[in-house]
PDB file of C-alpha atoms in Angstrom:
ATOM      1  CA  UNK V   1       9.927   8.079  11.242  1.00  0.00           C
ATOM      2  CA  UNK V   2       8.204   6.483   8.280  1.00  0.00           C
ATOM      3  CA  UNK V   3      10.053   3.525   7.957  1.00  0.00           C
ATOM      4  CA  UNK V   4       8.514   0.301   8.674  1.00  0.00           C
ATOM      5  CA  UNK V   5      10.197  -2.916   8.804  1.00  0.00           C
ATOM      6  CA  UNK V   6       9.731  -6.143  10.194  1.00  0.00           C
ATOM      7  CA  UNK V   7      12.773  -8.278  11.911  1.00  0.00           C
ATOM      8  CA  UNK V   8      12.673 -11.934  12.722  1.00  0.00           C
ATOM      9  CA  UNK V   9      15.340 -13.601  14.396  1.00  0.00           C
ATOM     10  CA  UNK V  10      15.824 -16.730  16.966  1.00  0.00           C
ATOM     11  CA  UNK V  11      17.293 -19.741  16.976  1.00  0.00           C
ATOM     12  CA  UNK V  12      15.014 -21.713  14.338  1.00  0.00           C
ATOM     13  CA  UNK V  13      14.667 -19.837  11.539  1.00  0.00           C
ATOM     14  CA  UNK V  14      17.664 -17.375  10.073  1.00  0.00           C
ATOM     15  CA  UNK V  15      17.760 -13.608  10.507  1.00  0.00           C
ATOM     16  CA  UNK V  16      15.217 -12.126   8.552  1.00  0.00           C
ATOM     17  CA  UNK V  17      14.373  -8.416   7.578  1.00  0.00           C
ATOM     18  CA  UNK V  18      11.643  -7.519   5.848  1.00  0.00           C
ATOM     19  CA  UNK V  19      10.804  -3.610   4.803  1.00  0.00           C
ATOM     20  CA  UNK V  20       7.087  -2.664   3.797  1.00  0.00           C
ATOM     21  CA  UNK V  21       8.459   1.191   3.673  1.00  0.00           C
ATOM     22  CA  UNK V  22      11.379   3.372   3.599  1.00  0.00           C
ATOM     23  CA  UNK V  23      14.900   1.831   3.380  1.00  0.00           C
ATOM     24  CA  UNK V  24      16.948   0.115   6.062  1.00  0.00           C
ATOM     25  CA  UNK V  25      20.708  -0.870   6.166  1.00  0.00           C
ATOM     26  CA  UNK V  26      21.846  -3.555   7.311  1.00  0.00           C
ATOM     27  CA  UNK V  27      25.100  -4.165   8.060  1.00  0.00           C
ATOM     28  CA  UNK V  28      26.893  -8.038   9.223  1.00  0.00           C
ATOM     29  CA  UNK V  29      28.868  -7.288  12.024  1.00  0.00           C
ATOM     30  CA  UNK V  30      31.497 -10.268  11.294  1.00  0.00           C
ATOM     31  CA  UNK V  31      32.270  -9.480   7.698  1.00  0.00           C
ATOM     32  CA  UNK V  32      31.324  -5.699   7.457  1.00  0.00           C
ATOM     33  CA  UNK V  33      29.082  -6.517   4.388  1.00  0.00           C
ATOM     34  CA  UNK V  34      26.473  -3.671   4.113  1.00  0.00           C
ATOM     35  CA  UNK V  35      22.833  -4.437   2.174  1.00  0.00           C
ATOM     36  CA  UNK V  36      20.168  -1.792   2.049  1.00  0.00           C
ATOM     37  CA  UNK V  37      16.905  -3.191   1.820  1.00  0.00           C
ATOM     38  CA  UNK V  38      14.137  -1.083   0.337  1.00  0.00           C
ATOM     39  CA  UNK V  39      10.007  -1.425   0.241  1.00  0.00           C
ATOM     40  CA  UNK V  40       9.182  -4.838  -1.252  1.00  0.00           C
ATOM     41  CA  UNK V  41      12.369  -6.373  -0.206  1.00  0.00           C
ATOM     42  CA  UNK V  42      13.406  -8.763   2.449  1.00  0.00           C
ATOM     43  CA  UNK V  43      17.081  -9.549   3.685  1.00  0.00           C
ATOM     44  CA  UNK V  44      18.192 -12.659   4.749  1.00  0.00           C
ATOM     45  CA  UNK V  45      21.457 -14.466   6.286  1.00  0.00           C
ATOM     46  CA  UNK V  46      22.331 -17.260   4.660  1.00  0.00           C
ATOM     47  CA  UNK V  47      26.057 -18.945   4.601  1.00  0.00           C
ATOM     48  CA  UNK V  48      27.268 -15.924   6.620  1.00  0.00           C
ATOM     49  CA  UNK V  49      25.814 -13.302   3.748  1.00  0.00           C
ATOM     50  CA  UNK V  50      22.946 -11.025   3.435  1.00  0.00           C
ATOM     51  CA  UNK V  51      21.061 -11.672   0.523  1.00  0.00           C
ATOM     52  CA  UNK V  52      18.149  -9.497  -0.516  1.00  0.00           C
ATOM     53  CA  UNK V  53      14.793 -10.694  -2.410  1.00  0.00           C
ATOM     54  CA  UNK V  54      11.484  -9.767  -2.747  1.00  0.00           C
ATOM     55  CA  UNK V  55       9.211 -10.087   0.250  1.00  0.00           C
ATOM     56  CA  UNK V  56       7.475 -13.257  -0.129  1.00  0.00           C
ATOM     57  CA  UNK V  57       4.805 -12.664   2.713  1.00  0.00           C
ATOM     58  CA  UNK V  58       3.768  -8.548   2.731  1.00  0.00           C
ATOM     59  CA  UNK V  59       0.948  -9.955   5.419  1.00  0.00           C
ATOM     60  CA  UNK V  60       3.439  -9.873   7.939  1.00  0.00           C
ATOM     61  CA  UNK V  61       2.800  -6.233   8.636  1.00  0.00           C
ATOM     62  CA  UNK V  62      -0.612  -6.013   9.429  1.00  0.00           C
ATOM     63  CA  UNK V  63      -0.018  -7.586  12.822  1.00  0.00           C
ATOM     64  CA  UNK V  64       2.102  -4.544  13.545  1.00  0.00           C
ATOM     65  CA  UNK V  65      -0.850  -2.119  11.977  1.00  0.00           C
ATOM     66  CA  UNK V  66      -3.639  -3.498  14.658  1.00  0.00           C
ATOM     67  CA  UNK V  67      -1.636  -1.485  17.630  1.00  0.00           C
ATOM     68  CA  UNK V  68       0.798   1.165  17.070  1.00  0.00           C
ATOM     69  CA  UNK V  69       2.544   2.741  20.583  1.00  0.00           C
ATOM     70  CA  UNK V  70       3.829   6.333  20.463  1.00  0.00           C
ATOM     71  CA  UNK V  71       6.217   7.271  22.925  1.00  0.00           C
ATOM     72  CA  UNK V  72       6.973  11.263  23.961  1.00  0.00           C
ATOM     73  CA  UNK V  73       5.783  11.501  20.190  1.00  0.00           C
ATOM     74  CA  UNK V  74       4.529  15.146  17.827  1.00  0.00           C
ATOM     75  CA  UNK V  75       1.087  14.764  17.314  1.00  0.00           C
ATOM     76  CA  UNK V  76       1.538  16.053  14.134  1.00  0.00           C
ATOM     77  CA  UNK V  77       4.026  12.863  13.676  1.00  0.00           C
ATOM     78  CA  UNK V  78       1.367  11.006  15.453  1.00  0.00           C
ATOM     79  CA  UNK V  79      -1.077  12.001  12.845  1.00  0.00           C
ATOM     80  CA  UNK V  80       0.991  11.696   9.711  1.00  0.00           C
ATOM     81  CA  UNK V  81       1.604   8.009  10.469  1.00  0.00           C
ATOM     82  CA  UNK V  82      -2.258   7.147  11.202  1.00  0.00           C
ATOM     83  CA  UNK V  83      -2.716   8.769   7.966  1.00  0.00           C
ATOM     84  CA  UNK V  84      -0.799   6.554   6.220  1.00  0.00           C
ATOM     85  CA  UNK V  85      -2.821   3.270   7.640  1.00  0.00           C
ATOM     86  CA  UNK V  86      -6.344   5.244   7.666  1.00  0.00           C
ATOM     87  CA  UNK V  87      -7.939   4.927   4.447  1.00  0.00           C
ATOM     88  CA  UNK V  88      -9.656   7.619   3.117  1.00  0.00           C
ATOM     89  CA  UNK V  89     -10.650   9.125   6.546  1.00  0.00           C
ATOM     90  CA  UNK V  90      -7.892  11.980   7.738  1.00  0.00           C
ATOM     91  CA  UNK V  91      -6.713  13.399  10.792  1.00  0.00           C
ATOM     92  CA  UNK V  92      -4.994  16.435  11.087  1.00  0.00           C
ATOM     93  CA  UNK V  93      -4.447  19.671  13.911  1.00  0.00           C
ATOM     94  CA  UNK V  94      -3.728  23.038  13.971  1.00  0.00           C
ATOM     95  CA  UNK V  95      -0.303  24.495  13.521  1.00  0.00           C
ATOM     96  CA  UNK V  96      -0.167  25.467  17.019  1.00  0.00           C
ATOM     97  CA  UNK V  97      -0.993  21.798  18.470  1.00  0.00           C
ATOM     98  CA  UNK V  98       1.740  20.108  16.031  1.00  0.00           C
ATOM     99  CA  UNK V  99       4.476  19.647  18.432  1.00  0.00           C
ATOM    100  CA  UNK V 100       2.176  18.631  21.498  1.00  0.00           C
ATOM    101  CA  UNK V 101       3.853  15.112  22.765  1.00  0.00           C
ATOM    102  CA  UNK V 102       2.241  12.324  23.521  1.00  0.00           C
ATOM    103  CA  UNK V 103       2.276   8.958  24.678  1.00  0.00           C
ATOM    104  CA  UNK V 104      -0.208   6.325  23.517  1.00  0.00           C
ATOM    105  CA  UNK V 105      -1.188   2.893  22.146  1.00  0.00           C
ATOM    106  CA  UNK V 106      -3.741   2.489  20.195  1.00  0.00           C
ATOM    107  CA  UNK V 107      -5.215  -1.417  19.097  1.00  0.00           C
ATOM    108  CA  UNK V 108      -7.733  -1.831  16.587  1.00  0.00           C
ATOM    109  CA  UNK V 109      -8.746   1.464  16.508  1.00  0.00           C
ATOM    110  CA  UNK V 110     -10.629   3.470  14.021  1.00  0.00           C
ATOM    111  CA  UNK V 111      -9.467   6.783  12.693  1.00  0.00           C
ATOM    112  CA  UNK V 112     -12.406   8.653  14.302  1.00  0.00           C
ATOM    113  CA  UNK V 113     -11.641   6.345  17.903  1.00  0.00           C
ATOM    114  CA  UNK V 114      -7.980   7.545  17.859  1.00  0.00           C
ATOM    115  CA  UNK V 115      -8.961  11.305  17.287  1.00  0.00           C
ATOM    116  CA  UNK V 116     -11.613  10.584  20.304  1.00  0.00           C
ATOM    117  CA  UNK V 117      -9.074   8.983  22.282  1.00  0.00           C
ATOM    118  CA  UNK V 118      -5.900  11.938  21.327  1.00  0.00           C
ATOM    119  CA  UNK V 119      -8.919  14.189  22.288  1.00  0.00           C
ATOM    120  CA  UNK V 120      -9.778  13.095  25.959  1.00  0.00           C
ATOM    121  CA  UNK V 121      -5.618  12.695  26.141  1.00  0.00           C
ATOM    122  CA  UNK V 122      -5.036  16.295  25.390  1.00  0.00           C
ATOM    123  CA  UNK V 123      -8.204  18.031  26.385  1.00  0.00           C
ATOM    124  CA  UNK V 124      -9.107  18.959  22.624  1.00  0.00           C
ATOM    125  CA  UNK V 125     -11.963  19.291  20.227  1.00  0.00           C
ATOM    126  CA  UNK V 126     -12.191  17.032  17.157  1.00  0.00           C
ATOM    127  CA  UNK V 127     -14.656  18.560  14.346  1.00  0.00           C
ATOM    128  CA  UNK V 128     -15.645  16.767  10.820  1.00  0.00           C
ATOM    129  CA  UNK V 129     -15.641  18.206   7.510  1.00  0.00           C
ATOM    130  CA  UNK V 130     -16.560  15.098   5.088  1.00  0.00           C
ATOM    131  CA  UNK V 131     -13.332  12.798   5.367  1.00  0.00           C
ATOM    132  CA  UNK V 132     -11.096  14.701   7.557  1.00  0.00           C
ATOM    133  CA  UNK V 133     -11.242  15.653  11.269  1.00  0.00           C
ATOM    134  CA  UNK V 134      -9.560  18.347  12.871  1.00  0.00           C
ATOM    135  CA  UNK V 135      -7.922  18.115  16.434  1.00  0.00           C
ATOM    136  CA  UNK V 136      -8.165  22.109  17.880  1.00  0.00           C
ATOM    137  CA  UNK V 137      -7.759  23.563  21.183  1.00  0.00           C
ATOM    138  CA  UNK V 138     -11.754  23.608  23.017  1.00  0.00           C
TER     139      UNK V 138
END
């Protein structure tokens, strides 16, 4: 969790990864080469090699930003990675709600509609203290 990366690959254009955070390795079946590919950098196959250089297009990931889909996920993991995308607005729970799962997508959603929404989900109580709000049991 944390990591975000984008992959393209199909029959046009070569295999491309890109990472906006984290580090991924990649590893060419065929030749064994490995490549890790940090934040900022993009790996590419070309002549049967990975070659890694700096992500020409970071735009790519806010596509992936507009919906996010959590699966049997923590809240409190659930939470930590909205932070990350939520500007100065933050969402956080009580120790005892932390490892609550849930599965959701959200699209185009604001900080304060995704507490809403985790609120109706999970039958909890969302308060506001200037930028952060507070999921708790009712």
């Amino acid at each position: 969790m944390g990591t975000v990366f984008n992959v393209k690959s199909n029959n046009v254009h070569p295999f491309e990864l890109s990472v906006q955070r984290g580090v991924v390795k990649v590893t060419l079946k065929k030749s064994g080469q490995d490549v890790y590919v940090n934040a900022g950098e993009t790996a590419t196959l070309s002549s049967h090699k990975l070659l890694v250089s700096q992500t020409k297009d970071s735009g790519q990931f806010e596509q992936y930003l507009r919906q996010i889909r959590f699966k049997d996920e923590r809240l409190a993991d659930i939470l930590r990675i909205i932070n990350t995308n939520a500007g100065n607005i933050r969402l956080q729970t009580t120790p005892a709600l932390e490892n609550r799962k849930l599965t959701v997508t959200f699209a185009d959603n604001t900080p304060e509609s995704i507490a809403e929404l985790i609120c109706i989900a999970l039958n909890l109580k969302c308060t506001r203290e200037n930028n952060v709000l507070t999921l708790h049991e009712n």
